[in-house]
Amino acid sequence: MPYFCAMQLMDGKLASAAIKQKVAQLVQTRAAKGLKAPHLAAILVGTDGASETYVASKVKTCEELGFQSTLLRLDASTDEATLLQHIQQLNDNPDVDGILVQLPLPKHISEAKVIETIHPSKDVDGFHPVSVGRLVQGLESFIPATPYGIMLMLEHFQIPTTGKHAVVIGRSNIVGRPMSILLSSQLPYGNCTVTVCHSKTANLKELTLQADIIVAALGRPGFLTGDMVKEGAVVIDVGITRVPDASKKKGFAIKGDVDFESVAPKSSWITPVPGGVGLMTIGALMMNTLAAAERRS
Ligand code: NAD
């Protein structure tokens, strides 16, 4: 007999609102104790449209939650040494709790050098090798915001993960790799058996068809289709790609890596794009910045 499941939406608006409310309350508690507001400093190099949007929403969320924020805008032609000096100044500034440099950076700047220059105690993006090493070892660490946001989402909707088979598509340092570590870690919403797929994976559909949980983070719109998913799977769509769309005011639409129309009817839970993981990412960044401030005080 076929198994029919009722699909439920993992609504990023609901889950991120709960996270933001919790963070705002904790900021108020700090204020009542005479502690300063958490302070996030962001650096934006150049004028890439998507990066501008991301940074603007991070700064706006800081305001909403009672954080202090500083945005340093640098010209796209800024050289690497100058950028590193700015980061060093923020490292040395006792008033700043968290530093983020919006990626991607212009080609003439080494992302690795930039990431390594941010002091690990202020590395709220969780990309520094020290943060990654601590995460791998199960030690307290800043967790990269997107996978952290997904873990918070699983927790919010109380989706059981222990003993499940999770397939993560993508192995980037920002999403896929840390996601696979978190899902396999001994955490309340971890304990999965994890398969990591990437551009050289030979039998991807065979693997996704075995998955109880799929995290699609490859940046190819509509890649995961209904025939690649088993009935009742939990499907998390990380993809954000701007696809030209003349019917939209901005001239583009945001597309995820999941073909929602064919996958949703087969899944037990699914994230929408937009309105899913992206909103959680900002909430998780705020959690990291608050944690940085707490550790410093
Ligand atoms: P990336 O380009 O660094 O990595 C993509 C990964 O996908 C690589 O590891 C590659 O091996 C794998 N891949 C590519 N083609 C594949 C294929 N055909 N089959 C299997 N694997 C394949 O990208 P990223 O930074 O990890 O981001 C992935 C997507 O997530 C992008 O759309 C990005 O915009 C989005 N993203 C969203 C958020 C958010 O907040 N929602 C945050 C970060 C990234």
mmCIF file of C-alpha atoms and ligand atoms in Angstrom:
data_model
loop_
_atom_site.group_PDB
_atom_site.id
_atom_site.type_symbol
_atom_site.label_atom_id
_atom_site.label_comp_id
_atom_site.label_asym_id
_atom_site.label_seq_id
_atom_site.Cartn_x
_atom_site.Cartn_y
_atom_site.Cartn_z
ATOM 1 C CA MET A 1 0.000 0.000 0.000
ATOM 2 C CA PRO A 2 1.470 3.404 -0.838
ATOM 3 C CA TYR A 3 2.374 5.627 2.078
ATOM 4 C CA PHE A 4 0.908 9.119 1.894
ATOM 5 C CA CYS A 5 2.247 11.778 4.184
ATOM 6 C CA ALA A 6 0.953 15.241 4.917
ATOM 7 C CA MET A 7 3.615 17.737 4.008
ATOM 8 C CA GLN A 8 4.366 20.404 6.599
ATOM 9 C CA LEU A 9 6.175 23.638 5.907
ATOM 10 C CA MET A 10 9.272 24.519 7.929
ATOM 11 C CA ASP A 11 8.432 28.190 7.950
ATOM 12 C CA GLY A 12 11.570 30.285 8.460
ATOM 13 C CA LYS A 13 9.447 33.299 9.426
ATOM 14 C CA LEU A 14 7.972 31.471 12.426
ATOM 15 C CA ALA A 15 11.201 29.840 13.558
ATOM 16 C CA SER A 16 13.365 32.955 13.111
ATOM 17 C CA ALA A 17 10.803 35.133 14.914
ATOM 18 C CA ALA A 18 11.087 32.810 17.929
ATOM 19 C CA ILE A 19 14.907 32.988 17.843
ATOM 20 C CA LYS A 20 14.882 36.760 17.510
ATOM 21 C CA GLN A 21 12.446 37.127 20.392
ATOM 22 C CA LYS A 22 14.697 34.989 22.585
ATOM 23 C CA VAL A 23 17.808 36.976 21.622
ATOM 24 C CA ALA A 24 16.068 40.353 22.168
ATOM 25 C CA GLN A 25 15.011 39.210 25.648
ATOM 26 C CA LEU A 26 18.566 38.173 26.497
ATOM 27 C CA VAL A 27 19.858 41.565 25.312
ATOM 28 C CA GLN A 28 17.365 43.225 27.672
ATOM 29 C CA THR A 29 18.526 40.987 30.514
ATOM 30 C CA ARG A 30 22.105 42.077 29.818
ATOM 31 C CA ALA A 31 21.027 45.736 29.870
ATOM 32 C CA ALA A 32 19.246 45.223 33.209
ATOM 33 C CA LYS A 33 22.551 43.903 34.602
ATOM 34 C CA GLY A 34 24.362 46.987 33.309
ATOM 35 C CA LEU A 35 26.065 45.100 30.477
ATOM 36 C CA LYS A 36 26.478 46.728 27.078
ATOM 37 C CA ALA A 37 24.564 45.770 23.936
ATOM 38 C CA PRO A 38 26.312 43.171 21.729
ATOM 39 C CA HIS A 39 28.204 44.939 18.945
ATOM 40 C CA LEU A 40 28.536 43.442 15.457
ATOM 41 C CA ALA A 41 30.970 45.023 13.000
ATOM 42 C CA ALA A 42 30.484 44.153 9.335
ATOM 43 C CA ILE A 43 32.826 44.903 6.459
ATOM 44 C CA LEU A 44 31.516 45.086 2.916
ATOM 45 C CA VAL A 45 34.050 45.306 0.089
ATOM 46 C CA GLY A 46 32.585 46.453 -3.238
ATOM 47 C CA THR A 47 28.960 46.820 -4.267
ATOM 48 C CA ASP A 48 27.773 43.307 -5.234
ATOM 49 C CA GLY A 49 23.946 43.416 -5.219
ATOM 50 C CA ALA A 50 23.347 40.207 -3.247
ATOM 51 C CA SER A 51 26.047 41.090 -0.683
ATOM 52 C CA GLU A 52 24.521 44.557 -0.218
ATOM 53 C CA THR A 53 21.144 42.911 0.493
ATOM 54 C CA TYR A 54 22.587 40.425 2.994
ATOM 55 C CA VAL A 55 24.582 43.045 4.883
ATOM 56 C CA ALA A 56 21.622 45.437 4.965
ATOM 57 C CA SER A 57 19.372 42.799 6.514
ATOM 58 C CA LYS A 58 22.029 41.883 9.090
ATOM 59 C CA VAL A 59 22.366 45.551 10.123
ATOM 60 C CA LYS A 60 18.564 45.938 10.221
ATOM 61 C CA THR A 61 18.204 42.853 12.429
ATOM 62 C CA CYS A 62 20.865 44.255 14.787
ATOM 63 C CA GLU A 63 18.730 47.390 15.194
ATOM 64 C CA GLU A 64 15.566 45.326 15.744
ATOM 65 C CA LEU A 65 17.171 43.255 18.518
ATOM 66 C CA GLY A 66 18.893 46.115 20.355
ATOM 67 C CA PHE A 67 22.427 45.298 19.139
ATOM 68 C CA GLN A 68 24.966 47.916 18.220
ATOM 69 C CA SER A 69 26.237 47.607 14.669
ATOM 70 C CA THR A 70 28.976 49.174 12.601
ATOM 71 C CA LEU A 71 29.156 48.859 8.831
ATOM 72 C CA LEU A 72 32.468 49.578 7.175
ATOM 73 C CA ARG A 73 32.152 49.993 3.409
ATOM 74 C CA LEU A 74 35.296 49.643 1.365
ATOM 75 C CA ASP A 75 35.840 50.226 -2.312
ATOM 76 C CA ALA A 76 36.135 47.112 -4.546
ATOM 77 C CA SER A 77 39.708 48.185 -5.365
ATOM 78 C CA THR A 78 40.784 48.086 -1.685
ATOM 79 C CA ASP A 79 43.991 46.073 -1.390
ATOM 80 C CA GLU A 80 44.365 43.053 0.855
ATOM 81 C CA ALA A 81 46.781 44.721 3.313
ATOM 82 C CA THR A 82 44.354 47.595 3.921
ATOM 83 C CA LEU A 83 41.466 45.197 4.562
ATOM 84 C CA LEU A 84 43.608 43.175 6.992
ATOM 85 C CA GLN A 85 44.518 46.394 8.844
ATOM 86 C CA HIS A 86 40.837 47.249 9.256
ATOM 87 C CA ILE A 87 40.166 43.773 10.656
ATOM 88 C CA GLN A 88 43.087 44.148 13.060
ATOM 89 C CA GLN A 89 41.657 47.442 14.312
ATOM 90 C CA LEU A 90 38.333 45.754 14.988
ATOM 91 C CA ASN A 91 40.146 42.866 16.732
ATOM 92 C CA ASP A 92 41.828 45.430 19.008
ATOM 93 C CA ASN A 93 38.651 47.417 19.678
ATOM 94 C CA PRO A 94 37.278 46.220 23.035
ATOM 95 C CA ASP A 95 33.831 47.589 22.191
ATOM 96 C CA VAL A 96 33.381 45.198 19.218
ATOM 97 C CA ASP A 97 32.115 41.687 20.015
ATOM 98 C CA GLY A 98 31.741 40.142 16.568
ATOM 99 C CA ILE A 99 33.338 40.776 13.175
ATOM 100 C CA LEU A 100 32.079 39.595 9.819
ATOM 101 C CA VAL A 101 33.518 40.219 6.407
ATOM 102 C CA GLN A 102 30.838 39.680 3.779
ATOM 103 C CA LEU A 103 31.865 37.050 1.219
ATOM 104 C CA PRO A 104 32.615 36.709 -1.638
ATOM 105 C CA LEU A 105 35.536 39.141 -1.797
ATOM 106 C CA PRO A 106 37.088 40.632 -4.931
ATOM 107 C CA LYS A 107 39.457 38.153 -6.622
ATOM 108 C CA HIS A 108 42.645 40.002 -5.607
ATOM 109 C CA ILE A 109 41.949 39.380 -1.898
ATOM 110 C CA SER A 110 42.602 35.999 -0.250
ATOM 111 C CA GLU A 111 39.475 34.897 1.631
ATOM 112 C CA ALA A 112 41.568 32.457 3.661
ATOM 113 C CA LYS A 113 43.884 35.254 4.874
ATOM 114 C CA VAL A 114 40.933 37.466 5.749
ATOM 115 C CA ILE A 115 39.214 34.701 7.706
ATOM 116 C CA GLU A 116 42.411 33.841 9.583
ATOM 117 C CA THR A 117 42.969 37.492 10.531
ATOM 118 C CA ILE A 118 39.665 37.757 12.421
ATOM 119 C CA HIS A 119 40.364 36.944 16.073
ATOM 120 C CA PRO A 120 38.724 33.598 16.950
ATOM 121 C CA SER A 121 36.948 35.228 19.928
ATOM 122 C CA LYS A 122 35.152 37.571 17.485
ATOM 123 C CA ASP A 123 34.664 35.067 14.654
ATOM 124 C CA VAL A 124 30.851 35.134 14.671
ATOM 125 C CA ASP A 125 30.682 33.660 11.143
ATOM 126 C CA GLY A 126 32.498 30.584 12.500
ATOM 127 C CA PHE A 127 34.818 30.275 9.478
ATOM 128 C CA HIS A 128 38.172 30.605 11.285
ATOM 129 C CA PRO A 129 40.174 27.345 11.398
ATOM 130 C CA VAL A 130 40.093 27.506 15.213
ATOM 131 C CA SER A 131 36.272 27.647 15.180
ATOM 132 C CA VAL A 132 36.067 24.815 12.642
ATOM 133 C CA GLY A 133 38.529 22.682 14.633
ATOM 134 C CA ARG A 134 36.547 23.196 17.824
ATOM 135 C CA LEU A 135 33.306 22.335 16.005
ATOM 136 C CA VAL A 136 34.814 19.094 14.666
ATOM 137 C CA GLN A 137 35.954 18.156 18.175
ATOM 138 C CA GLY A 138 32.528 18.864 19.673
ATOM 139 C CA LEU A 139 33.851 21.798 21.739
ATOM 140 C CA GLU A 140 31.991 25.056 22.332
ATOM 141 C CA SER A 141 32.471 27.097 19.179
ATOM 142 C CA PHE A 142 30.973 29.649 16.843
ATOM 143 C CA ILE A 143 28.974 27.617 14.323
ATOM 144 C CA PRO A 144 28.686 28.905 10.735
ATOM 145 C CA ALA A 145 25.368 30.722 10.618
ATOM 146 C CA THR A 146 23.573 28.786 7.872
ATOM 147 C CA PRO A 147 24.083 25.260 9.252
ATOM 148 C CA TYR A 148 23.494 26.630 12.770
ATOM 149 C CA GLY A 149 20.221 28.157 11.545
ATOM 150 C CA ILE A 150 19.194 24.780 10.106
ATOM 151 C CA MET A 151 19.917 23.067 13.435
ATOM 152 C CA LEU A 152 17.794 25.710 15.194
ATOM 153 C CA MET A 153 15.039 25.074 12.669
ATOM 154 C CA LEU A 154 15.085 21.298 13.298
ATOM 155 C CA GLU A 155 14.864 22.082 17.010
ATOM 156 C CA HIS A 156 12.050 24.610 16.570
ATOM 157 C CA PHE A 157 9.889 22.130 14.632
ATOM 158 C CA GLN A 158 11.072 19.221 16.837
ATOM 159 C CA ILE A 159 12.039 17.063 13.887
ATOM 160 C CA PRO A 160 13.633 13.831 15.112
ATOM 161 C CA THR A 161 17.105 13.205 13.672
ATOM 162 C CA THR A 162 18.713 10.502 15.822
ATOM 163 C CA GLY A 163 19.527 7.380 13.795
ATOM 164 C CA LYS A 164 18.277 8.942 10.557
ATOM 165 C CA HIS A 165 20.206 8.910 7.299
ATOM 166 C CA ALA A 166 20.996 12.472 6.229
ATOM 167 C CA VAL A 167 22.309 13.281 2.765
ATOM 168 C CA VAL A 168 24.021 16.661 2.468
ATOM 169 C CA ILE A 169 24.522 17.868 -1.107
ATOM 170 C CA GLY A 170 27.492 20.243 -1.158
ATOM 171 C CA ARG A 171 30.789 20.258 0.742
ATOM 172 C CA SER A 172 31.600 23.978 1.042
ATOM 173 C CA ASN A 173 33.225 25.367 4.184
ATOM 174 C CA ILE A 174 30.258 27.693 4.628
ATOM 175 C CA VAL A 175 27.362 25.239 4.397
ATOM 176 C CA GLY A 176 27.810 21.586 3.351
ATOM 177 C CA ARG A 177 30.878 20.580 5.384
ATOM 178 C CA PRO A 178 29.840 22.122 8.741
ATOM 179 C CA MET A 179 26.264 20.872 8.156
ATOM 180 C CA SER A 180 27.534 17.306 7.792
ATOM 181 C CA ILE A 181 29.586 17.651 10.998
ATOM 182 C CA LEU A 182 26.659 19.020 12.994
ATOM 183 C CA LEU A 183 24.194 16.380 11.808
ATOM 184 C CA SER A 184 26.617 13.589 12.730
ATOM 185 C CA SER A 185 27.561 15.156 16.109
ATOM 186 C CA GLN A 186 26.222 14.031 19.453
ATOM 187 C CA LEU A 187 23.619 16.771 19.693
ATOM 188 C CA PRO A 188 19.892 16.641 20.466
ATOM 189 C CA TYR A 189 19.166 17.304 16.774
ATOM 190 C CA GLY A 190 22.235 15.464 15.472
ATOM 191 C CA ASN A 191 23.155 11.779 15.738
ATOM 192 C CA CYS A 192 22.444 11.155 12.048
ATOM 193 C CA THR A 193 24.374 8.864 9.761
ATOM 194 C CA VAL A 194 25.588 11.357 7.170
ATOM 195 C CA THR A 195 26.473 11.011 3.504
ATOM 196 C CA VAL A 196 28.162 14.029 1.916
ATOM 197 C CA CYS A 197 27.607 14.422 -1.830
ATOM 198 C CA HIS A 198 29.438 16.823 -4.123
ATOM 199 C CA SER A 199 30.095 17.602 -7.759
ATOM 200 C CA LYS A 200 32.086 14.371 -8.223
ATOM 201 C CA THR A 201 29.520 12.061 -6.581
ATOM 202 C CA ALA A 202 28.728 9.323 -9.096
ATOM 203 C CA ASN A 203 25.405 7.941 -7.906
ATOM 204 C CA LEU A 204 23.691 10.909 -6.307
ATOM 205 C CA LYS A 205 20.089 9.898 -6.995
ATOM 206 C CA GLU A 206 20.701 6.424 -5.514
ATOM 207 C CA LEU A 207 21.874 8.141 -2.325
ATOM 208 C CA THR A 208 19.165 10.801 -2.068
ATOM 209 C CA LEU A 209 16.521 8.083 -2.510
ATOM 210 C CA GLN A 210 17.828 6.457 0.709
ATOM 211 C CA ALA A 211 17.768 9.695 2.695
ATOM 212 C CA ASP A 212 15.453 10.467 5.599
ATOM 213 C CA ILE A 213 16.794 14.034 5.615
ATOM 214 C CA ILE A 214 18.191 15.904 2.601
ATOM 215 C CA VAL A 215 20.039 19.208 2.811
ATOM 216 C CA ALA A 216 20.469 20.669 -0.670
ATOM 217 C CA ALA A 217 23.287 23.252 -0.727
ATOM 218 C CA LEU A 218 24.793 23.295 -4.191
ATOM 219 C CA GLY A 219 23.537 26.490 -5.823
ATOM 220 C CA ARG A 220 21.736 24.907 -8.793
ATOM 221 C CA PRO A 221 18.112 26.039 -9.014
ATOM 222 C CA GLY A 222 15.552 23.213 -8.987
ATOM 223 C CA PHE A 223 18.266 20.502 -8.919
ATOM 224 C CA LEU A 224 16.505 18.134 -6.495
ATOM 225 C CA THR A 225 13.356 16.783 -8.109
ATOM 226 C CA GLY A 226 10.535 14.576 -6.804
ATOM 227 C CA ASP A 227 11.932 11.382 -8.403
ATOM 228 C CA MET A 228 15.114 11.784 -6.283
ATOM 229 C CA VAL A 229 13.299 11.823 -2.929
ATOM 230 C CA LYS A 230 11.698 9.033 -0.925
ATOM 231 C CA GLU A 231 8.227 9.392 0.571
ATOM 232 C CA GLY A 232 8.260 11.140 3.951
ATOM 233 C CA ALA A 233 11.727 12.696 3.658
ATOM 234 C CA VAL A 234 12.609 15.957 5.415
ATOM 235 C CA VAL A 235 13.914 18.348 2.758
ATOM 236 C CA ILE A 236 15.949 21.458 3.571
ATOM 237 C CA ASP A 237 16.671 23.848 0.741
ATOM 238 C CA VAL A 238 19.690 26.095 1.249
ATOM 239 C CA GLY A 239 20.027 27.299 -2.330
ATOM 240 C CA ILE A 240 19.618 30.960 -3.164
ATOM 241 C CA THR A 241 20.110 31.769 -6.843
ATOM 242 C CA ARG A 242 18.964 34.909 -8.619
ATOM 243 C CA VAL A 243 17.219 33.795 -11.797
ATOM 244 C CA PRO A 244 16.253 36.447 -14.392
ATOM 245 C CA ASP A 245 12.469 37.045 -14.262
ATOM 246 C CA ALA A 246 10.984 39.944 -16.203
ATOM 247 C CA SER A 247 7.696 39.688 -14.254
ATOM 248 C CA LYS A 248 9.475 40.757 -11.035
ATOM 249 C CA LYS A 249 10.125 44.390 -10.144
ATOM 250 C CA LYS A 250 13.806 43.689 -9.461
ATOM 251 C CA GLY A 251 14.144 41.707 -12.714
ATOM 252 C CA PHE A 252 14.981 38.438 -10.958
ATOM 253 C CA ALA A 253 13.417 35.758 -8.778
ATOM 254 C CA ILE A 254 15.119 33.865 -5.931
ATOM 255 C CA LYS A 255 15.216 30.119 -6.609
ATOM 256 C CA GLY A 256 16.196 27.298 -4.298
ATOM 257 C CA ASP A 257 18.014 24.059 -5.131
ATOM 258 C CA VAL A 258 14.803 22.077 -4.671
ATOM 259 C CA ASP A 259 12.016 21.785 -7.239
ATOM 260 C CA PHE A 260 9.369 22.561 -4.616
ATOM 261 C CA GLU A 261 6.416 21.554 -6.791
ATOM 262 C CA SER A 262 7.539 17.949 -7.333
ATOM 263 C CA VAL A 263 9.338 17.437 -3.990
ATOM 264 C CA ALA A 264 6.814 18.943 -1.543
ATOM 265 C CA PRO A 265 4.084 16.306 -2.110
ATOM 266 C CA LYS A 266 6.560 13.530 -1.207
ATOM 267 C CA SER A 267 8.161 15.173 1.823
ATOM 268 C CA SER A 268 7.067 15.203 5.457
ATOM 269 C CA TRP A 269 8.711 18.587 6.093
ATOM 270 C CA ILE A 270 10.147 21.062 3.604
ATOM 271 C CA THR A 271 11.614 24.570 3.710
ATOM 272 C CA PRO A 272 10.366 27.196 1.249
ATOM 273 C CA VAL A 273 12.642 29.538 -0.727
ATOM 274 C CA PRO A 274 12.435 32.396 0.026
ATOM 275 C CA GLY A 275 11.178 32.362 3.622
ATOM 276 C CA GLY A 276 13.132 29.341 4.861
ATOM 277 C CA VAL A 277 16.804 28.805 5.678
ATOM 278 C CA GLY A 278 17.844 32.359 4.694
ATOM 279 C CA LEU A 279 15.876 33.887 7.568
ATOM 280 C CA MET A 280 17.353 31.382 10.028
ATOM 281 C CA THR A 281 20.886 32.294 8.940
ATOM 282 C CA ILE A 282 20.495 35.845 10.246
ATOM 283 C CA GLY A 283 18.937 34.624 13.506
ATOM 284 C CA ALA A 284 21.897 32.271 14.011
ATOM 285 C CA LEU A 285 24.390 35.080 13.364
ATOM 286 C CA MET A 286 22.675 37.110 16.080
ATOM 287 C CA MET A 287 22.911 34.124 18.457
ATOM 288 C CA ASN A 288 26.664 33.916 17.755
ATOM 289 C CA THR A 289 27.149 37.659 18.311
ATOM 290 C CA LEU A 290 25.243 37.520 21.576
ATOM 291 C CA ALA A 291 27.371 34.518 22.649
ATOM 292 C CA ALA A 292 30.538 36.474 21.768
ATOM 293 C CA ALA A 293 29.367 39.398 23.918
ATOM 294 C CA GLU A 294 28.468 37.067 26.799
ATOM 295 C CA ARG A 295 31.911 35.449 26.691
ATOM 296 C CA ARG A 296 33.647 38.826 26.636
ATOM 297 C CA SER A 297 31.729 40.116 29.645
HETATM 298 P P1 NAD B 1 29.642 26.535 -3.176
HETATM 299 O O1 NAD B 1 29.611 26.887 -4.617
HETATM 300 O O2 NAD B 1 30.791 26.980 -2.345
HETATM 301 O O3 NAD B 1 29.534 24.967 -3.036
HETATM 302 C C1 NAD B 1 28.651 24.218 -3.795
HETATM 303 C C2 NAD B 1 28.859 22.757 -3.492
HETATM 304 O O4 NAD B 1 27.943 22.018 -4.274
HETATM 305 C C3 NAD B 1 30.254 22.257 -3.828
HETATM 306 O O5 NAD B 1 30.764 21.563 -2.710
HETATM 307 C C4 NAD B 1 30.058 21.318 -5.010
HETATM 308 O O6 NAD B 1 30.885 20.175 -4.940
HETATM 309 C C5 NAD B 1 28.602 20.926 -4.873
HETATM 310 N N1 NAD B 1 27.982 20.684 -6.182
HETATM 311 C C6 NAD B 1 27.985 21.496 -7.267
HETATM 312 N N2 NAD B 1 27.333 20.913 -8.288
HETATM 313 C C7 NAD B 1 26.918 19.702 -7.840
HETATM 314 C C8 NAD B 1 26.200 18.626 -8.433
HETATM 315 N N3 NAD B 1 25.779 18.684 -9.688
HETATM 316 N N4 NAD B 1 25.942 17.551 -7.680
HETATM 317 C C9 NAD B 1 26.352 17.485 -6.405
HETATM 318 N N5 NAD B 1 27.042 18.465 -5.779
HETATM 319 C C10 NAD B 1 27.320 19.554 -6.512
HETATM 320 O O7 NAD B 1 28.267 27.066 -2.589
HETATM 321 P P2 NAD B 1 27.809 27.364 -1.065
HETATM 322 O O8 NAD B 1 28.444 28.605 -0.580
HETATM 323 O O9 NAD B 1 27.913 26.132 -0.260
HETATM 324 O O10 NAD B 1 26.272 27.695 -1.323
HETATM 325 C C11 NAD B 1 25.379 26.745 -1.883
HETATM 326 C C12 NAD B 1 24.047 27.408 -2.120
HETATM 327 O O11 NAD B 1 23.521 27.863 -0.889
HETATM 328 C C13 NAD B 1 24.106 28.659 -3.018
HETATM 329 O O12 NAD B 1 22.917 28.757 -3.742
HETATM 330 C C14 NAD B 1 24.180 29.791 -2.014
HETATM 331 O O13 NAD B 1 23.677 31.005 -2.540
HETATM 332 C C15 NAD B 1 23.276 29.251 -0.948
HETATM 333 N N6 NAD B 1 23.514 29.816 0.382
HETATM 334 C C16 NAD B 1 22.413 30.162 1.073
HETATM 335 C C17 NAD B 1 22.536 30.655 2.351
HETATM 336 C C18 NAD B 1 21.308 31.002 3.126
HETATM 337 O O14 NAD B 1 21.374 31.717 4.084
HETATM 338 N N7 NAD B 1 20.139 30.464 2.734
HETATM 339 C C19 NAD B 1 23.801 30.832 2.912
HETATM 340 C C20 NAD B 1 24.919 30.440 2.186
HETATM 341 C C21 NAD B 1 24.761 29.922 0.907
#
